[in-house]
């Protein structure tokens, strides 16, 4: 609507908004935007007519003029794109005075610019010519040498005229808006033609026309180069340049580059590399040779390489085609960098002395393809080439390779190798490379003849045969443990001499047949039937064994056939056999009842008596045994150089006259002395320090009483001369050369490298060793490493080596670090120990057969550093052997299965053999017997599982003198026999009784294993379960009693503990079938086994640990933790569980070093046991497997907990979780049960986690009483909730308003409806108030077991934080912890001012907003607008108005 105020007065010339310029025709867009904006409609009102009449018209009217335009212009405007180079111009004016201001603007097709872009004519200047300059618009597009444009002239005017404002009537002026006439000068169109000279040229620029590349001797790329490409003009369409090279050596990183209108000017770079094609490496293939002298690194293909990169266009732009454009080629100059060394060449390939491998050497160090450790030989050898006997299996099944050094490769044969001397070994091409950093060439086309060993192994025959046999017994001669086979079958030839030549014929015939088997190579084991041996016949058997190289040896043994039945007895191992003063002697007698089939008598019972004696009288120590078949003589009991003869007398207990004996001569060989120098193999010292050399750690393993003597010497390693001191004289080692401790005073040696040697002598034994000392200026830290206790170490799992180092300085030591020198092995040290003075090496990270150097470096506060090194020799495990089990199938309780481990090779004899099995194909291994000297063993095995076709997998574990081991497996099938529970109980009792009476606890354990597998194995459907579970409970109780009897007859060894734990696990594997008494006795038996393991310092194997964990988990589900008599049963059993787990931890950590830990993970028990030095305890977390539970100790825990031990004392930490199933009744045991393993709690809570036990103890299992810690630095115990915890706290909060007294408000809380009754006395003036209500909720509580109170308590432990699954508690003491569940009380807060809550905002005011006023806006006045001013408005600007 019109406003109440008058409009502004118009000016003399109404303001004109910019005149719109005509749009450019489609397809010819203007490159230059119009500088004149499109006008908006004028807001000025129409002029009010004057009340004064106009003048009288003339009698003769003046004719109206015609509009016209005068343009002075050339026919063609010729301009250039290049700025300022060539322009043109024209003049323009009007021929008639316009009605109004006329705007003339000029447009083109976009290639021409006019200056000015528009002109203005008024009645004052309309006939004055205005000059317009024409120029080309510079673009980037090549459009040819020149191209056309034109200029259009466009007129815009308001064509308005106000009478009385001009000199003449408006009719005498001309309208020019939209004028489209011609040029008044020549009558032609006003459009002017323009020729534009183009300054753009389509093309391609390259930044360089040549690049330089390099490649190595092998043909791989080394140095790359690059060049850039861009276009010289903007393309109308995308331009793609394809790149190609004309040679085989050079390549670009991209096949093409593409330019667009947006990036045509941006340089795109192409990377050029040179290398040979994969199939042509090495490049100089014609020069490949097996002889280094004839090898040629250079060839024509490598030299003078010049390739060319050419470019081809692809574009729809006509100016960017191959026909219209071209690109310079880029030349590639390729230079080869020749290797500084030739590739490695095979030097030798030779059988090892033991014949179980080939040692391959190269003429230089290699990169050791295959890496550290053992690897499959296919990585480095060509196993598909055949030559003579070589086939793909020529190195045997399971063969492995390993690098003993950078230039020495060991091929260790697997089972059944076929390679022989003079066969050809072929190296794999393109794998073995020099270790030189600049080497590129690989060993190619190389092979070598395998030589025989320098000194081949000679077989050693080991007979296992009785010295006498009963009248009805067959005679078995077993030489399966013979050595020297090189990992393949030997040739065996038996002969015999008899006291009665005629009686020998039948025996000879049996031996002759045995010698013919296996293609005439014979057999190591021969059985001669009793029927062919005459009574009283004395036989001397000779066995000649030869290996595949023809090396042979013979051994004889004598056997007499008695004239009456007698027990069979033979002592395993050779006779005579060797041992040493420093090792335990174990003699095992194989014994069995006599056969009675050829006599009329029968045996009244099976019990036998064993008596061990020493026949020479030189041994006066104990001959008592636990296992009557095994005599153990502790180390350091048999004196070196002495010979002893031990005899085992075996008799029927019921008739001791029915007896037999076996004896063995034991020669105690003298061991060499070993010279050792403390401090390290190489170390640094300073010119300002005294050098102390100590050979006091030299070892006499025989501990002979003779005195040591020492002779010290020194050589300057720089020139090999005798060491001289700083005076020029010969260095004097003080106090004299005969002491173990030698000293070189400070200032006596110049800087340099010296080798100090000591010659040690004791009786007629001697040894020499040396240490290298690098003397540096000043007084660096003194770094020392203790001597090692063993000659070799085993690279096997869970084996560690403690390197005891020390560092001292006149200042302080600020850092120590262990590193491994000279090999690529990583992860050798357990985490953290590499930064301590004493480091712990994980031996399984190292390679068998390799000698490693470890260095300890120390730095002090003065910035000085020093070092010491130690060498560690890694042992090689037995190799190349295998296992066979016969028969291929049999029946449980009815078939004896024979294990035969043969053809194993090792240099560290004697070997011992352990046999184990697992049901199925994988799982926990159960020993059938302890490690023994015999390579064969007969065992009773349990039934297999129906889903595995009743398969059992057997394994032989073969140990050498240093206990390094290897294994091999075979399978057999053990089928079930259908027994009722009563039948199973009877046969088990009969067989175990017989085994124990025969003094064979290992057979007893085998029978028990077969029994519990039949009772509850996966094939139970194959056995008729005809009786109730009470009979099974009785059978399990009987098995436990038998296990107790077997334990009493068993030696305490790891294998026997494993076997007994396996049997116990089988007995308790059905907790529902255990009486409470059986369960309690089983727990105590497990504890007893662990106690004796700790007391005998044998530790526990991973297998034994696994069986212990599963057995205890099952016992936690038994009735002893669900019994009604909580006080007498459950609490005591809980204490026994804790004690048992404590001993399990002690057994796991037996002999462990700081930083080492072990775990247990079973269904209900998860534990972690770690050992650490007290000074490093704290500041970290210790978790358990299979759970989120963990414990975090505060820093400097040893001090905070007042352990009162030295910083280097070992402290063991045990963290255990016990599954929550133990807190609820197990099905079938009544309704009155304990709520947890300890008993009921008076604290109102439900338990919601596993029990977490945390203990800190010393090496002997003495638990530290940890309590009273600073609450500011507590122990944090994180436990995993059994049931999720509600953390949706927003659902617990309710906000309400109480309006009146007695109003009842209901809250819909997560745990149920809660009510609140309003009380107006709590309210304000009107009795209302706001209510913040917190619902009850389930919250966790931290609880601990109070021994004093006998219940779970909560004071002293508080919740720090929790999630839905985990709760962290802060506690000031150690004990057993558990999470409780409690319900928090409802809480109410009232207020009179609502806090920012989710309540709605207050209601709006009931008053309406103000009504609109009734007064209308002012109407416009009737007065006209003021007269225009006499001055025109300014010329419009080239910019639009705001």
PDB file of N, CA and C in Angstrom, residues 7-15 44-48 162 1424-1431 1433:
ATOM      1  N   UNK A   7       6.728  10.635  -2.064  1.00  0.00           N
ATOM      2  CA  UNK A   7       7.915  10.093  -2.708  1.00  0.00           C
ATOM      3  C   UNK A   7       8.894  11.205  -2.954  1.00  0.00           C
ATOM      4  N   UNK A   8      10.118  10.838  -3.212  1.00  0.00           N
ATOM      5  CA  UNK A   8      11.157  11.839  -3.474  1.00  0.00           C
ATOM      6  C   UNK A   8      10.878  12.547  -4.790  1.00  0.00           C
ATOM      7  N   UNK A   9      11.398  13.766  -4.872  1.00  0.00           N
ATOM      8  CA  UNK A   9      11.220  14.519  -6.111  1.00  0.00           C
ATOM      9  C   UNK A   9      12.077  13.939  -7.205  1.00  0.00           C
ATOM     10  N   UNK A  10      11.548  13.919  -8.449  1.00  0.00           N
ATOM     11  CA  UNK A  10      12.353  13.387  -9.539  1.00  0.00           C
ATOM     12  C   UNK A  10      13.441  14.372  -9.936  1.00  0.00           C
ATOM     13  N   UNK A  11      14.526  13.792 -10.435  1.00  0.00           N
ATOM     14  CA  UNK A  11      15.615  14.642 -10.931  1.00  0.00           C
ATOM     15  C   UNK A  11      15.264  15.120 -12.310  1.00  0.00           C
ATOM     16  N   UNK A  12      16.121  16.025 -12.830  1.00  0.00           N
ATOM     17  CA  UNK A  12      15.870  16.550 -14.176  1.00  0.00           C
ATOM     18  C   UNK A  12      15.932  15.443 -15.200  1.00  0.00           C
ATOM     19  N   UNK A  13      16.780  14.502 -14.954  1.00  0.00           N
ATOM     20  CA  UNK A  13      16.824  13.329 -15.838  1.00  0.00           C
ATOM     21  C   UNK A  13      16.651  12.115 -14.965  1.00  0.00           C
ATOM     22  N   UNK A  14      15.555  11.467 -15.138  1.00  0.00           N
ATOM     23  CA  UNK A  14      15.292  10.332 -14.224  1.00  0.00           C
ATOM     24  C   UNK A  14      16.486   9.382 -14.203  1.00  0.00           C
ATOM     25  N   UNK A  15      16.728   8.847 -13.011  1.00  0.00           N
ATOM     26  CA  UNK A  15      17.841   7.894 -12.857  1.00  0.00           C
ATOM     27  C   UNK A  15      17.552   6.657 -13.692  1.00  0.00           C
ATOM     28  N   UNK A  44      10.282   5.332  -9.791  1.00  0.00           N
ATOM     29  CA  UNK A  44       9.799   6.722  -9.775  1.00  0.00           C
ATOM     30  C   UNK A  44       8.341   6.777 -10.235  1.00  0.00           C
ATOM     31  N   UNK A  45       7.559   7.607  -9.548  1.00  0.00           N
ATOM     32  CA  UNK A  45       6.156   7.731  -9.991  1.00  0.00           C
ATOM     33  C   UNK A  45       6.041   8.498 -11.307  1.00  0.00           C
ATOM     34  N   UNK A  46       4.940   8.293 -11.930  1.00  0.00           N
ATOM     35  CA  UNK A  46       4.668   9.016 -13.174  1.00  0.00           C
ATOM     36  C   UNK A  46       4.484  10.511 -12.858  1.00  0.00           C
ATOM     37  N   UNK A  47       5.028  11.303 -13.717  1.00  0.00           N
ATOM     38  CA  UNK A  47       4.968  12.754 -13.479  1.00  0.00           C
ATOM     39  C   UNK A  47       3.510  13.252 -13.583  1.00  0.00           C
ATOM     40  N   UNK A  48       3.105  14.044 -12.645  1.00  0.00           N
ATOM     41  CA  UNK A  48       1.734  14.598 -12.656  1.00  0.00           C
ATOM     42  C   UNK A  48       1.639  15.701 -13.713  1.00  0.00           C
ATOM     43  N   UNK A 162       9.472  14.299 -21.400  1.00  0.00           N
ATOM     44  CA  UNK A 162       8.477  15.071 -20.657  1.00  0.00           C
ATOM     45  C   UNK A 162       8.316  16.423 -21.349  1.00  0.00           C
ATOM     46  N   UNK A1424       1.574  16.804  -5.996  1.00  0.00           N
ATOM     47  CA  UNK A1424       2.469  16.072  -6.904  1.00  0.00           C
ATOM     48  C   UNK A1424       3.869  16.006  -6.348  1.00  0.00           C
ATOM     49  N   UNK A1425       4.658  15.173  -6.981  1.00  0.00           N
ATOM     50  CA  UNK A1425       6.056  15.094  -6.585  1.00  0.00           C
ATOM     51  C   UNK A1425       6.747  16.377  -6.929  1.00  0.00           C
ATOM     52  N   UNK A1426       7.736  16.734  -6.151  1.00  0.00           N
ATOM     53  CA  UNK A1426       8.461  17.978  -6.460  1.00  0.00           C
ATOM     54  C   UNK A1426       9.052  17.945  -7.851  1.00  0.00           C
ATOM     55  N   UNK A1427       9.315  19.155  -8.393  1.00  0.00           N
ATOM     56  CA  UNK A1427       9.902  19.249  -9.733  1.00  0.00           C
ATOM     57  C   UNK A1427      11.284  18.657  -9.735  1.00  0.00           C
ATOM     58  N   UNK A1428      11.706  18.170 -10.902  1.00  0.00           N
ATOM     59  CA  UNK A1428      13.050  17.587 -10.964  1.00  0.00           C
ATOM     60  C   UNK A1428      14.117  18.637 -10.772  1.00  0.00           C
ATOM     61  N   UNK A1429      15.252  18.147 -10.277  1.00  0.00           N
ATOM     62  CA  UNK A1429      16.390  19.056 -10.102  1.00  0.00           C
ATOM     63  C   UNK A1429      16.975  19.352 -11.457  1.00  0.00           C
ATOM     64  N   UNK A1430      17.688  20.491 -11.566  1.00  0.00           N
ATOM     65  CA  UNK A1430      18.215  20.846 -12.894  1.00  0.00           C
ATOM     66  C   UNK A1430      19.412  20.016 -13.306  1.00  0.00           C
ATOM     67  N   UNK A1431      19.981  19.219 -12.454  1.00  0.00           N
ATOM     68  CA  UNK A1431      21.178  18.447 -12.801  1.00  0.00           C
ATOM     69  C   UNK A1431      20.819  16.975 -13.036  1.00  0.00           C
ATOM     70  N   UNK A1433      21.440  12.908 -13.140  1.00  0.00           N
ATOM     71  CA  UNK A1433      22.130  11.967 -12.247  1.00  0.00           C
ATOM     72  C   UNK A1433      23.432  11.530 -12.875  1.00  0.00           C
TER      73      UNK A1433
END
